[in-house]
Coordinates of C-alpha atoms in Angstrom, one line a residue:
Chain L
M239 CA 17.9 11.1 -13.1
T240 CA 20.0 8.0 -12.3
D241 CA 19.5 4.7 -14.0
P242 CA 16.6 2.6 -12.8
V243 CA 17.2 0.1 -10.0
R244 CA 16.0 -3.3 -11.1
I245 CA 13.7 -4.9 -8.4
A246 CA 12.7 -8.5 -8.8
V247 CA 9.6 -9.5 -6.8
T248 CA 8.4 -13.1 -6.6
G249 CA 4.9 -14.1 -5.8
A250 CA 4.0 -10.7 -7.1
A251 CA 0.3 -11.3 -7.6
G252 CA -0.2 -12.7 -4.1
Q253 CA -1.6 -10.8 -1.1
I254 CA 1.8 -9.5 0.1
G255 CA 3.0 -8.8 -3.4
Y256 CA -0.1 -6.8 -4.1
A257 CA 0.4 -4.7 -0.9
L258 CA 4.1 -4.4 -1.7
L259 CA 4.3 -3.3 -5.3
F260 CA 2.4 -0.1 -5.0
R261 CA 4.5 1.1 -2.1
I262 CA 7.7 0.3 -4.0
A263 CA 6.4 1.9 -7.1
S264 CA 5.4 5.1 -5.2
G265 CA 9.0 5.6 -4.0
A266 CA 8.5 4.4 -0.4
M267 CA 11.4 2.0 -0.6
L268 CA 14.1 3.7 -2.6
G269 CA 13.0 7.3 -2.5
K270 CA 11.2 9.8 -4.7
D271 CA 14.2 10.4 -7.0
Q272 CA 15.1 6.8 -7.8
P273 CA 13.5 5.4 -11.0
I274 CA 12.8 1.7 -10.9
E275 CA 12.2 -1.3 -13.1
L276 CA 9.9 -4.0 -11.7
K277 CA 10.6 -7.6 -12.6
L278 CA 7.7 -9.7 -11.4
L279 CA 7.7 -13.4 -11.1
E280 CA 4.6 -15.6 -10.7
I281 CA 3.7 -19.2 -11.2
P282 CA 1.9 -20.0 -14.5
P283 CA -1.7 -20.2 -12.9
A284 CA -1.2 -16.7 -11.5
M285 CA -0.1 -14.9 -14.7
D286 CA -3.5 -13.6 -15.5
A287 CA -3.9 -12.1 -12.0
L288 CA -0.4 -10.7 -12.3
R289 CA -1.4 -9.0 -15.6
G290 CA -4.3 -7.4 -13.7
V291 CA -1.9 -6.2 -11.0
V292 CA 0.4 -4.7 -13.6
M293 CA -2.6 -2.9 -15.2
E294 CA -3.2 -1.3 -11.8
V295 CA 0.4 -0.3 -11.4
E296 CA 0.1 1.4 -14.8
D297 CA -3.1 3.0 -13.7
C298 CA -1.2 4.8 -10.9
A299 CA 0.9 6.7 -13.5
F300 CA 3.9 6.5 -11.0
P301 CA 6.6 8.7 -12.5
L302 CA 9.3 6.4 -11.1
V303 CA 8.3 3.2 -12.8
R304 CA 10.3 3.0 -16.0
N305 CA 9.4 -0.6 -17.0
V306 CA 7.6 -3.6 -15.7
V307 CA 8.5 -7.2 -16.8
T308 CA 6.3 -10.1 -15.9
T309 CA 7.4 -13.7 -16.3
D310 CA 7.1 -17.2 -14.9
Q311 CA 10.9 -17.8 -15.4
P312 CA 13.2 -17.0 -12.5
E313 CA 16.1 -16.5 -14.9
V314 CA 14.1 -13.7 -16.6
A315 CA 12.9 -12.1 -13.4
F316 CA 16.4 -12.0 -11.8
E317 CA 18.3 -10.9 -15.0
G318 CA 20.4 -7.9 -13.8
A319 CA 18.4 -7.6 -10.6
D320 CA 19.8 -5.1 -8.1
V321 CA 17.3 -6.1 -5.4
A322 CA 15.4 -9.4 -5.2
M323 CA 12.4 -9.8 -2.9
L324 CA 11.5 -13.4 -2.6
V325 CA 7.9 -13.2 -1.4
G326 CA 6.4 -16.2 -3.1
S327 CA 6.5 -19.6 -1.3
R328 CA 4.4 -22.6 -0.9
P329 CA 2.0 -22.2 1.9
R330 CA 1.4 -25.0 4.3
G331 CA -1.6 -27.1 3.1
P332 CA -3.9 -29.3 5.1
G333 CA -2.1 -32.2 6.8
M334 CA 1.3 -30.9 5.6
E335 CA 4.1 -31.3 8.1
R336 CA 6.8 -28.7 8.5
K337 CA 9.1 -31.3 6.8
D338 CA 6.8 -31.4 3.7
L339 CA 6.7 -27.6 3.7
L340 CA 10.5 -27.4 3.8
E341 CA 10.7 -29.9 1.0
A342 CA 8.2 -28.1 -1.3
N343 CA 9.9 -24.8 -0.7
G344 CA 13.3 -26.4 -1.1
A345 CA 12.6 -27.0 -4.8
I346 CA 11.5 -23.4 -5.3
F347 CA 14.4 -21.8 -3.5
T348 CA 17.0 -24.1 -5.0
Q349 CA 15.9 -23.0 -8.5
Q350 CA 15.8 -19.3 -7.5
G351 CA 19.2 -19.5 -5.8
K352 CA 20.7 -20.8 -9.0
A353 CA 18.9 -18.2 -11.1
L354 CA 20.1 -15.4 -8.8
N355 CA 23.6 -16.8 -9.0
D356 CA 23.6 -16.9 -12.8
H357 CA 21.6 -13.8 -13.7
A358 CA 21.4 -11.2 -11.0
A359 CA 23.8 -8.4 -10.5
K360 CA 26.7 -9.5 -8.3
H361 CA 25.8 -6.9 -5.8
V362 CA 22.2 -8.1 -5.6
K363 CA 20.5 -7.6 -2.3
V364 CA 18.2 -10.6 -1.6
L365 CA 15.4 -10.5 0.9
V366 CA 13.5 -13.7 1.6
V367 CA 9.9 -13.1 2.9
G368 CA 8.3 -16.4 1.9
N369 CA 8.1 -18.9 4.8
P370 CA 9.9 -20.7 6.2
A371 CA 12.0 -17.6 5.5
N372 CA 15.3 -18.4 7.2
T373 CA 15.7 -21.8 5.7
N374 CA 14.4 -20.8 2.3
C375 CA 17.1 -18.1 2.4
L376 CA 19.6 -20.7 3.5
I377 CA 18.8 -22.8 0.5
A378 CA 18.9 -19.9 -2.0
Q379 CA 22.2 -18.7 -0.6
N380 CA 23.8 -22.1 -0.8
N381 CA 22.7 -22.5 -4.4
A382 CA 24.4 -19.2 -5.3
P383 CA 28.0 -20.0 -4.7
D384 CA 29.2 -17.0 -6.9
L385 CA 27.4 -14.4 -4.8
D386 CA 28.6 -13.1 -1.5
P387 CA 26.6 -14.9 1.3
A388 CA 26.1 -11.5 2.9
N389 CA 23.8 -10.6 0.0
F390 CA 21.2 -13.0 1.4
T391 CA 18.8 -12.0 4.2
A392 CA 15.6 -13.3 5.7
M393 CA 12.9 -11.0 7.0
T394 CA 12.3 -10.6 10.8
K395 CA 11.4 -6.9 10.5
L396 CA 7.7 -7.7 10.9
D397 CA 8.4 -9.4 14.2
H398 CA 10.7 -6.4 15.1
N399 CA 8.0 -3.9 14.4
R400 CA 5.4 -6.0 16.2
A401 CA 7.7 -6.1 19.2
I402 CA 8.3 -2.4 19.2
A403 CA 4.6 -1.6 18.9
Q404 CA 3.5 -3.9 21.7
L405 CA 6.2 -2.6 24.1
A406 CA 5.2 1.0 23.3
R407 CA 1.6 0.2 24.0
Q408 CA 2.4 -1.6 27.3
V409 CA 4.4 1.3 28.6
G410 CA 1.9 3.9 27.3
G411 CA 4.5 5.5 25.0
V412 CA 5.1 5.9 21.3
V413 CA 7.2 3.8 19.0
E414 CA 10.0 6.4 18.9
D415 CA 10.5 5.9 22.6
I416 CA 11.9 2.4 22.0
D417 CA 15.5 1.7 21.1
G418 CA 17.8 -1.2 20.9
L419 CA 15.1 -3.9 20.7
A420 CA 15.9 -6.9 18.5
I421 CA 14.6 -10.2 17.3
W422 CA 16.9 -13.2 17.5
G423 CA 16.8 -16.4 15.6
N424 CA 14.1 -17.9 13.4
H425 CA 11.1 -16.2 11.9
S426 CA 8.9 -18.8 13.6
S427 CA 7.2 -19.3 16.9
T428 CA 10.7 -19.8 18.5
M429 CA 11.9 -16.3 17.7
F430 CA 13.2 -14.4 20.7
P431 CA 12.2 -10.7 21.1
D432 CA 15.0 -9.3 23.2
L433 CA 14.1 -6.6 25.7
I434 CA 17.3 -7.0 27.6
G435 CA 19.2 -4.7 25.3
A436 CA 16.2 -2.4 24.7
T437 CA 15.5 0.9 26.2
V438 CA 12.4 3.1 26.6
K439 CA 13.2 6.8 26.6
G440 CA 16.8 5.8 27.3
K441 CA 16.0 3.7 30.3
P442 CA 16.3 -0.1 30.3
A443 CA 13.0 -1.6 29.0
L444 CA 12.9 -4.2 31.7
E445 CA 12.7 -1.5 34.3
N446 CA 9.4 -0.5 32.7
V447 CA 7.7 -3.9 32.6
S448 CA 7.7 -7.0 34.8
Q449 CA 9.6 -10.1 34.0
S450 CA 6.4 -12.1 34.2
W451 CA 4.7 -9.8 31.6
Y452 CA 7.7 -10.2 29.4
E453 CA 7.9 -13.9 29.6
D454 CA 4.3 -14.9 29.9
E455 CA 2.5 -12.3 27.8
Y456 CA 4.8 -10.3 25.6
I457 CA 6.9 -13.1 24.1
P458 CA 4.0 -15.4 23.3
S459 CA 2.0 -12.6 21.8
I460 CA 4.8 -11.6 19.4
Q461 CA 5.4 -15.2 18.6
Q462 CA 1.7 -15.9 17.9
R463 CA 0.8 -12.6 16.4
G464 CA 0.5 -14.0 12.9
A465 CA -2.2 -16.5 14.0
A466 CA -4.0 -13.7 15.8
I467 CA -4.2 -11.6 12.6
I468 CA -5.5 -14.6 10.7
A469 CA -8.2 -15.1 13.3
A470 CA -9.3 -11.5 13.2
R471 CA -8.9 -10.7 9.5
G472 CA -9.7 -14.1 8.0
S473 CA -6.5 -13.9 6.1
S474 CA -2.8 -13.7 6.9
S475 CA -0.8 -10.5 7.4
A476 CA -0.2 -8.9 4.0
A477 CA 0.1 -5.1 4.3
S478 CA 2.1 -5.2 7.5
A479 CA 4.4 -7.9 6.0
A480 CA 4.8 -5.7 2.9
N481 CA 5.6 -2.7 5.0
A482 CA 8.3 -4.6 6.8
A483 CA 9.8 -5.7 3.5
V484 CA 9.9 -2.1 2.3
E485 CA 11.6 -1.0 5.5
H486 CA 14.1 -3.9 5.5
V487 CA 15.3 -3.0 2.0
R488 CA 15.1 0.7 2.6
E489 CA 17.3 0.4 5.7
W490 CA 19.7 -2.0 4.0
I491 CA 20.3 0.5 1.2
A492 CA 19.8 3.9 3.0
G493 CA 21.3 2.8 6.3
S494 CA 20.1 2.7 9.9
D495 CA 21.8 4.0 12.9
A496 CA 19.1 2.5 15.1
V497 CA 19.3 -1.2 15.9
T498 CA 17.1 -3.3 13.6
S499 CA 16.6 -7.0 13.1
M500 CA 17.7 -9.0 10.0
G501 CA 18.0 -12.7 9.3
I502 CA 21.6 -13.1 8.0
R503 CA 24.1 -15.8 7.6
S504 CA 25.8 -16.5 10.9
S505 CA 29.5 -16.2 11.0
G506 CA 29.4 -17.6 14.5
Q507 CA 28.6 -14.3 16.3
Y508 CA 27.3 -14.9 19.8
G509 CA 28.2 -18.6 19.5
I510 CA 25.5 -19.3 16.9
E511 CA 26.1 -22.2 14.5
E512 CA 28.0 -20.9 11.5
G513 CA 26.1 -20.8 8.2
V514 CA 22.5 -20.8 9.4
I515 CA 20.4 -17.8 8.6
F516 CA 19.9 -16.2 12.0
S517 CA 18.2 -13.0 13.0
Y518 CA 20.5 -10.7 14.9
P519 CA 20.4 -7.1 16.1
V520 CA 22.1 -5.1 13.4
T521 CA 22.9 -1.6 12.3
V522 CA 23.4 -0.7 8.7
S523 CA 25.8 1.7 7.0
N524 CA 27.0 2.1 3.4
G525 CA 24.8 -0.7 2.2
A526 CA 26.2 -3.3 4.7
Y527 CA 24.7 -4.6 7.9
N528 CA 26.8 -5.1 11.0
V529 CA 25.9 -7.3 13.9
A530 CA 25.6 -5.3 17.1
E531 CA 28.5 -6.5 19.3
N532 CA 28.7 -7.1 23.0
R533 CA 24.9 -7.1 23.7
E534 CA 24.2 -8.1 27.2
L535 CA 22.5 -11.5 27.4
N536 CA 21.3 -13.2 30.6
D537 CA 20.6 -16.9 31.1
F538 CA 17.0 -16.4 30.2
A539 CA 18.0 -14.8 26.8
R540 CA 20.7 -17.4 26.2
S541 CA 18.2 -20.2 26.7
K542 CA 15.7 -18.7 24.4
I543 CA 18.3 -18.1 21.7
E544 CA 19.5 -21.6 22.0
T545 CA 15.9 -22.9 21.4
T546 CA 15.6 -21.0 18.2
E547 CA 19.1 -21.9 17.1
V548 CA 18.3 -25.6 17.6
E549 CA 15.2 -25.2 15.5
L550 CA 17.2 -23.6 12.7
I551 CA 19.8 -26.4 12.8
K552 CA 17.0 -29.0 12.5
E553 CA 15.6 -27.2 9.6
R554 CA 19.0 -27.0 8.0
D555 CA 19.5 -30.7 8.5
A556 CA 16.1 -31.5 6.9
V557 CA 17.2 -29.7 3.7
A558 CA 20.9 -30.8 3.8
H559 CA 20.5 -32.5 0.5
L560 CA 19.7 -29.2 -1.1
L561 CA 22.7 -27.3 0.3
Chain V
M475 CA 5.5 18.1 16.0
T476 CA 2.2 19.5 15.0
D477 CA -1.1 18.2 16.3
P478 CA -2.4 15.1 14.6
V479 CA -4.7 15.4 11.6
R480 CA -7.8 13.4 12.1
I481 CA -8.6 11.3 9.1
A482 CA -11.9 9.4 8.9
V483 CA -12.0 6.5 6.5
T484 CA -15.3 4.6 5.8
G485 CA -15.3 1.1 4.5
A486 CA -11.9 0.8 6.2
A487 CA -11.8 -3.0 6.1
G488 CA -12.7 -3.3 2.5
Q489 CA -10.2 -3.9 -0.3
I490 CA -9.7 -0.2 -1.1
G491 CA -9.6 0.6 2.6
Y492 CA -6.9 -2.0 3.2
A493 CA -4.8 -0.7 0.4
L494 CA -5.3 2.9 1.6
L495 CA -4.7 2.9 5.3
F496 CA -1.1 1.7 5.2
R497 CA -0.2 4.4 2.6
I498 CA -1.8 7.1 4.7
A499 CA -0.2 5.8 7.9
S500 CA 3.2 5.7 6.3
G501 CA 3.0 9.4 5.5
A502 CA 2.4 9.1 1.8
M503 CA -0.6 11.4 1.9
L504 CA 0.2 14.1 4.4
G505 CA 4.0 13.9 4.6
K506 CA 6.6 12.4 6.9
D507 CA 6.2 15.1 9.6
Q508 CA 2.5 15.1 10.0
P509 CA 1.2 12.9 12.8
I510 CA -2.3 11.5 12.2
E511 CA -5.2 10.0 14.0
L512 CA -7.2 7.4 12.0
K513 CA -11.0 7.2 12.6
L514 CA -12.2 4.1 10.9
L515 CA -15.8 3.3 10.1
E516 CA -17.2 0.0 9.1
I517 CA -20.6 -1.8 9.1
P518 CA -21.2 -4.1 12.1
P519 CA -20.5 -7.4 10.2
A520 CA -17.0 -6.1 9.2
M521 CA -15.9 -5.0 12.7
D522 CA -13.9 -8.2 13.3
A523 CA -12.1 -7.8 10.0
L524 CA -11.5 -4.1 10.9
R525 CA -10.0 -5.2 14.2
G526 CA -7.5 -7.4 12.2
V527 CA -6.7 -4.5 9.9
V528 CA -6.0 -2.2 12.9
M529 CA -3.7 -4.9 14.4
E530 CA -1.7 -4.9 11.2
V531 CA -1.5 -1.1 11.2
E532 CA -0.2 -1.4 14.8
D533 CA 2.3 -4.1 13.6
C534 CA 3.9 -1.5 11.2
A535 CA 5.0 0.6 14.2
F536 CA 4.3 3.7 12.1
P537 CA 5.7 6.7 14.0
L538 CA 3.1 9.0 12.6
V539 CA 0.0 7.1 13.9
R540 CA -1.0 8.7 17.2
N541 CA -4.3 6.9 17.6
V542 CA -6.7 4.6 15.8
V543 CA -10.5 4.7 16.5
T544 CA -12.8 2.0 15.1
T545 CA -16.5 2.4 15.1
D546 CA -19.7 1.5 13.3
Q547 CA -21.2 5.0 14.1
P548 CA -20.6 7.8 11.5
E549 CA -21.0 10.3 14.3
V550 CA -18.0 8.8 16.1
A551 CA -15.9 8.4 13.0
F552 CA -16.4 12.0 11.9
E553 CA -16.0 13.7 15.2
G554 CA -13.6 16.5 14.7
A555 CA -12.5 15.0 11.3
D556 CA -10.1 17.2 9.3
V557 CA -10.3 14.8 6.3
A558 CA -13.0 12.3 5.5
M559 CA -12.5 9.7 2.9
L560 CA -15.8 8.0 2.1
V561 CA -14.7 4.8 0.6
G562 CA -17.4 2.4 1.7
S563 CA -20.5 2.1 -0.4
R564 CA -23.0 -0.5 -1.4
P565 CA -21.8 -2.4 -4.4
R566 CA -24.1 -3.3 -7.2
G567 CA -25.6 -6.8 -6.5
P568 CA -27.0 -9.2 -9.0
G569 CA -30.1 -7.9 -10.8
M570 CA -29.7 -4.5 -9.2
E571 CA -30.5 -1.6 -11.4
R572 CA -28.6 1.7 -11.2
K573 CA -31.7 3.2 -9.6
D574 CA -31.6 0.6 -6.8
L575 CA -27.9 1.3 -6.4
L576 CA -28.5 5.0 -6.1
E577 CA -31.3 4.3 -3.6
A578 CA -29.2 2.0 -1.4
N579 CA -26.3 4.4 -1.3
G580 CA -28.6 7.3 -0.8
A581 CA -29.4 6.1 2.7
I582 CA -25.7 5.7 3.5
F583 CA -24.6 9.1 2.2
T584 CA -27.6 10.9 3.7
Q585 CA -26.6 9.7 7.1
Q586 CA -23.0 10.4 6.6
G587 CA -23.7 13.9 5.2
K588 CA -25.7 14.7 8.4
A589 CA -23.0 13.2 10.6
L590 CA -20.3 15.2 8.8
N591 CA -22.4 18.4 9.2
D592 CA -22.9 17.9 12.9
H593 CA -19.5 16.4 14.0
A594 CA -16.7 17.1 11.5
A595 CA -14.4 20.1 11.7
K596 CA -15.9 23.0 9.7
H597 CA -12.9 22.9 7.4
V598 CA -13.2 19.1 6.8
K599 CA -12.1 18.0 3.3
V600 CA -14.4 15.3 2.1
L601 CA -13.5 12.9 -0.7
V602 CA -16.1 10.4 -1.9
V603 CA -14.6 7.3 -3.5
G604 CA -17.5 4.9 -3.1
N605 CA -19.6 4.5 -6.2
P606 CA -21.7 6.1 -7.7
A607 CA -19.2 8.6 -6.4
N608 CA -20.5 11.9 -7.9
T609 CA -24.1 11.4 -6.8
N610 CA -23.1 9.9 -3.4
C611 CA -21.1 13.1 -2.9
L612 CA -24.1 15.2 -4.0
I613 CA -26.2 13.5 -1.4
A614 CA -23.7 13.9 1.4
Q615 CA -23.1 17.6 0.5
N616 CA -26.8 18.4 0.4
N617 CA -27.2 16.8 3.8
A618 CA -24.5 19.0 5.3
P619 CA -26.0 22.5 5.0
D620 CA -23.6 24.0 7.6
L621 CA -20.5 23.0 5.7
D622 CA -19.1 24.8 2.7
P623 CA -20.1 22.9 -0.4
A624 CA -16.6 23.3 -1.7
N625 CA -15.5 20.9 1.1
F626 CA -17.1 18.0 -0.9
T627 CA -15.4 16.3 -3.7
A628 CA -15.7 13.0 -5.7
M629 CA -12.8 11.1 -7.0
T630 CA -11.9 11.1 -10.7
K631 CA -8.2 10.9 -10.1
L632 CA -8.1 7.2 -10.9
D633 CA -9.6 8.0 -14.3
H634 CA -7.1 10.9 -14.6
N635 CA -4.1 8.7 -13.9
R636 CA -5.4 6.0 -16.3
A637 CA -5.8 8.5 -19.0
I638 CA -2.2 9.9 -18.5
A639 CA -0.7 6.4 -18.4
Q640 CA -2.4 5.2 -21.5
L641 CA -1.6 8.3 -23.5
A642 CA 2.1 8.1 -22.4
R643 CA 2.1 4.5 -23.5
Q644 CA 0.6 5.3 -26.9
V645 CA 3.1 8.1 -27.7
G646 CA 6.0 6.0 -26.3
G647 CA 6.8 8.5 -23.6
V648 CA 6.7 8.7 -19.9
V649 CA 4.0 10.1 -17.6
E650 CA 5.9 13.4 -16.9
D651 CA 5.7 14.2 -20.6
I652 CA 1.9 14.7 -20.3
D653 CA 0.4 17.9 -19.1
G654 CA -3.1 19.5 -19.0
L655 CA -5.0 16.3 -19.5
A656 CA -8.4 16.2 -17.6
I657 CA -11.5 14.1 -16.9
W658 CA -14.8 15.8 -17.3
G659 CA -18.1 14.8 -15.7
N660 CA -19.2 11.6 -14.0
H661 CA -17.0 8.9 -12.6
S662 CA -18.8 6.4 -14.8
S663 CA -18.6 5.1 -18.4
T664 CA -19.8 8.5 -19.7
M665 CA -16.7 10.4 -18.3
F666 CA -14.9 12.4 -20.9
P667 CA -11.0 12.2 -21.0
D668 CA -10.0 15.5 -22.6
L669 CA -6.9 15.5 -24.8
I670 CA -7.9 18.7 -26.5
G671 CA -6.4 20.7 -23.7
A672 CA -3.5 18.3 -23.1
T673 CA 0.1 18.4 -24.3
V674 CA 2.9 15.9 -24.8
K675 CA 6.3 17.4 -24.2
G676 CA 4.7 20.8 -24.6
K677 CA 3.0 20.0 -28.0
P678 CA -0.7 19.4 -28.4
A679 CA -1.5 15.8 -27.5
L680 CA -3.8 15.5 -30.5
E681 CA -0.9 16.2 -32.9
N682 CA 0.7 13.0 -31.5
V683 CA -2.3 10.6 -31.9
S684 CA -5.1 10.2 -34.5
Q685 CA -8.6 11.4 -33.8
S686 CA -9.8 7.9 -34.6
W687 CA -7.5 6.3 -32.0
Y688 CA -8.7 9.0 -29.5
E689 CA -12.4 8.4 -30.2
D690 CA -12.5 4.7 -30.9
E691 CA -9.8 3.2 -28.7
Y692 CA -8.6 5.6 -26.1
I693 CA -11.8 6.9 -24.7
P694 CA -13.6 3.5 -24.5
S695 CA -10.5 2.0 -22.9
I696 CA -10.4 4.6 -20.1
Q697 CA -14.2 4.4 -19.7
Q698 CA -14.1 0.6 -19.4
R699 CA -10.8 0.2 -17.6
G700 CA -12.4 -0.9 -14.4
A701 CA -14.1 -3.8 -16.0
A702 CA -10.9 -4.8 -17.7
I703 CA -9.1 -4.9 -14.3
I704 CA -11.9 -7.1 -12.9
A705 CA -11.6 -9.5 -15.8
A706 CA -7.8 -9.8 -15.3
R707 CA -7.5 -9.8 -11.6
G708 CA -10.8 -11.4 -10.6
S709 CA -11.5 -8.4 -8.3
S710 CA -12.0 -4.7 -8.8
S711 CA -9.3 -2.0 -8.6
A712 CA -8.2 -1.5 -5.1
A713 CA -4.5 -0.5 -4.8
S714 CA -4.8 1.9 -7.8
A715 CA -8.0 3.4 -6.4
A716 CA -6.3 3.8 -3.0
N717 CA -3.4 5.5 -4.7
A718 CA -5.6 7.9 -6.5
A719 CA -7.4 8.7 -3.2
V720 CA -4.0 9.4 -1.6
E721 CA -3.0 11.7 -4.4
H722 CA -6.4 13.5 -4.5
V723 CA -6.1 14.5 -0.8
R724 CA -2.4 15.1 -1.0
E725 CA -2.8 17.6 -3.9
W726 CA -5.9 19.2 -2.3
I727 CA -3.9 19.9 0.8
A728 CA -0.3 20.4 -0.5
G729 CA -1.3 22.0 -3.8
S730 CA -0.8 21.2 -7.5
D731 CA 0.3 23.6 -10.2
A732 CA -0.3 20.9 -12.7
V733 CA -3.9 20.4 -13.9
T734 CA -5.6 17.5 -12.2
S735 CA -9.2 16.3 -12.1
M736 CA -11.7 16.5 -9.3
G737 CA -15.4 16.0 -9.0
I738 CA -16.6 19.2 -7.4
R739 CA -19.9 21.1 -7.0
S740 CA -20.6 22.9 -10.3
S741 CA -21.1 26.6 -10.0
G742 CA -22.1 26.6 -13.6
Q743 CA -18.6 26.7 -15.0
Y744 CA -18.5 25.8 -18.7
G745 CA -22.3 25.9 -18.7
I746 CA -22.7 22.8 -16.6
E747 CA -25.9 22.5 -14.5
E748 CA -25.3 24.2 -11.2
G749 CA -25.1 22.0 -8.1
V750 CA -24.2 18.7 -9.6
I751 CA -20.9 17.1 -8.7
F752 CA -18.9 17.4 -11.9
S753 CA -15.3 16.5 -12.6
Y754 CA -13.4 19.5 -14.0
P755 CA -9.8 20.3 -14.8
V756 CA -8.5 22.0 -11.6
T757 CA -5.4 23.4 -10.1
V758 CA -4.9 23.6 -6.4
S759 CA -3.3 26.3 -4.2
N760 CA -3.6 27.1 -0.5
G761 CA -5.9 24.1 0.1
A762 CA -8.4 25.3 -2.5
Y763 CA -9.1 24.0 -6.0
N764 CA -9.7 26.3 -8.9
V765 CA -11.4 25.3 -12.1
A766 CA -9.1 25.9 -15.0
E767 CA -10.6 28.7 -17.1
N768 CA -10.9 29.2 -20.8
R769 CA -10.1 25.6 -21.8
E770 CA -10.5 25.2 -25.5
L771 CA -13.4 22.8 -26.3
N772 CA -14.5 21.7 -29.7
D773 CA -17.9 20.3 -30.8
F774 CA -16.8 16.8 -30.1
A775 CA -15.7 17.6 -26.6
R776 CA -18.9 19.6 -25.9
S777 CA -21.0 16.7 -27.1
K778 CA -19.2 14.3 -24.8
I779 CA -19.4 16.7 -21.9
E780 CA -23.1 17.1 -22.5
T781 CA -23.7 13.3 -22.4
T782 CA -22.0 13.0 -19.0
E783 CA -23.8 16.1 -17.7
V784 CA -27.2 14.6 -18.8
E785 CA -26.3 11.4 -16.9
L786 CA -25.5 13.3 -13.7
I787 CA -28.7 15.3 -13.9
K788 CA -30.7 12.1 -14.2
E789 CA -28.8 10.6 -11.2
R790 CA -29.6 13.8 -9.3
D791 CA -33.3 13.6 -10.2
A792 CA -33.4 10.0 -9.1
V793 CA -32.3 11.0 -5.6
A794 CA -34.1 14.3 -5.5
H795 CA -36.0 13.3 -2.4
L796 CA -32.7 13.0 -0.5
L797 CA -31.5 16.4 -1.3

C-alpha cells in the first residue's frame, strides 16, 4: 500500500464534518486502496464532541484509516497536510450583518491561511466549505504567500449538483442526461447557474425548458435551496454539503472530463476581476483544474455574472485589511 | 444497467437514517453499478423532516438513485422491497422499563412484520437495527409466516466492528490483522465478544492479550461502548451504526469469506434455544449466511453465551403474545 494521504478537516465535530468524515474514511473520496490519516481541528468547546466522533470512526474499523489526530491548533492539524477541507466557520448569529460575519470569519481564515502556509505540504489542496466560502478562501489564500494560489478553492459543487438535479427533474430525465452545466461566481444567493452552455442528452438545455422557467423559477430555486432545506429539515444542509465536498476533492485529484464547478482564484478569465475567488466551469486533469474556454454567454448571463462579481468585489473590499 | 433494487428504510429521518441514506445512495452498499429505489418510512410527525432529507438526497445528484418514495404506511414502504432496513424504533424514555420498551416496539414490529409478509418481495433481506434489535427482529419474523425465517436478521455488526477495532488497538496492529472474531447473542450489554476463535496475524488472539484484560476491560468496554459514545458526543452512535448497517447488507448480498457476526434465527446451533434471534459467527456466500461450525468454546465462553441466551429467552417470553 502507498503512504497515507494526510487529510485535515476543520469543524470536524460539526454537522457537515460528521457527515463528511465517515465517507472519507470509507474510501469514498480517495478510493478503496488509499490509506489515510485524518487530522481533525475543532474549537476548544467542541473537543469532547470531537472525541466522540473519533470513537465512532474507530468503531467502524475502516481498514484505510491509519491514524486520527485531534487538535484545537491549526498548526497541528495542517502539519504535512496533503488535503485541507476547511469546513468550520462562524455561522451568522442573530442580528449579525454580512460585514460582521466576514469579520468574524476573517480572523479564523487569516490564522488558518498562515498555518497552511507554514505547515502544510507545498502541494496541499485546500477546499473551503465554511461560509462565506469564496471570501474565506480569498483570505486564507492571501495569508499563504508561499503556496501556489491555485491550491485554494471554494466549494460550489453543492450548487452544481442542485442545479443538475433540478434540471433533470424538470425535463423528466436522469442526472447523467445533463452535461456542461456550471455555476458562476459566489456561493451565495447571487450565484449564476448557467444553462446556456448546458445540454440535455446532447441537445441545448434551453431548448428543453422555457426562458421564463429558467429565470423565474429555476435560478431562484437553486439560489434559495439552502433556506428551503432549513425550512423542511429544521437544520441546514449537512449530508449533501459533505457529499459535494467529497466529490470536489475526488474530482480534483482523480480528474473529471465532464465540466464541473469550482471556486478558484480568477486570473481574469471571462473578464472577471483578477484575484477574487470565483466559481467557473472547469475540467480537471492530472490534479489540476482548467477553466473551460470559449463558453457562449449571452447578455442575460453576462449581467448575472456581473452581479455576482460585484458582490465578490464588495466582500473582498470589506476584508481588504486582512489580505 | 440492471433494474433498480428497492431498498426500504424505516426511521429514515432519524439520526441513523440520515447517516445511512447518503451512503446507500452513493453506492457504498450495493456497488457503483446498481441503481436503487429508496422507499422511506417515517412516523407522521417526522414527515416534514423526511421531506428535507429527500431534498438533500436529490441535491447530491446521485446517478444511482432512480426514485425516492416517502410514506408513513409500512405497506407502501415495503411494497416490492428487495432489502428492508428497519432502523426506526421507539427509544427508551425516562422511567421506561425494558418491558415497556419491548411492548412499545412490539406494536411497531408486529405491524411491520405483517406488512413485509404481505407486500415485500419473497426474497426480501431484512435487517433490524432499531433496538431491542434481536427481539424486534423476532417479532417481525414471527409476523411474516409466508417469508423464509432466514430472511430476517438483527444487527450486531457494530459490536463486531467495535470489537475488532479495540483488539487491534490493544495489540498495536491494524484491523486487517484480526480474523475470526465474532459476537454471540443479544445486541445488548450481555453480548459476548469471542476472542477464543479469533486470531491476530494468524496467531490466537488470546496469546496476544491477557485473560484479565479480556474479561475485565475488553468485554465491558465493548458492551458499554454505546453509553461511552453518548457521554462523549451528547448523542448516540449514528454514523458508526449506519456504517455497520451498510456493511451488514453489503456482505449479505456480496458475500464474505471472513467471519462476521449477524443476529439470525437460531436453528439450535451450538445448543442455543431454537427460534430466538441470536448473533453467531457467520460467513456469507451466494446471498446466504452460514453459521461457522465447530468453533472452539471453553467454559468461560459457554457461560457468557448462556447469559446472553437467557436474556433473549426472557425477552421472547415477554413478547410471547405477539409471536
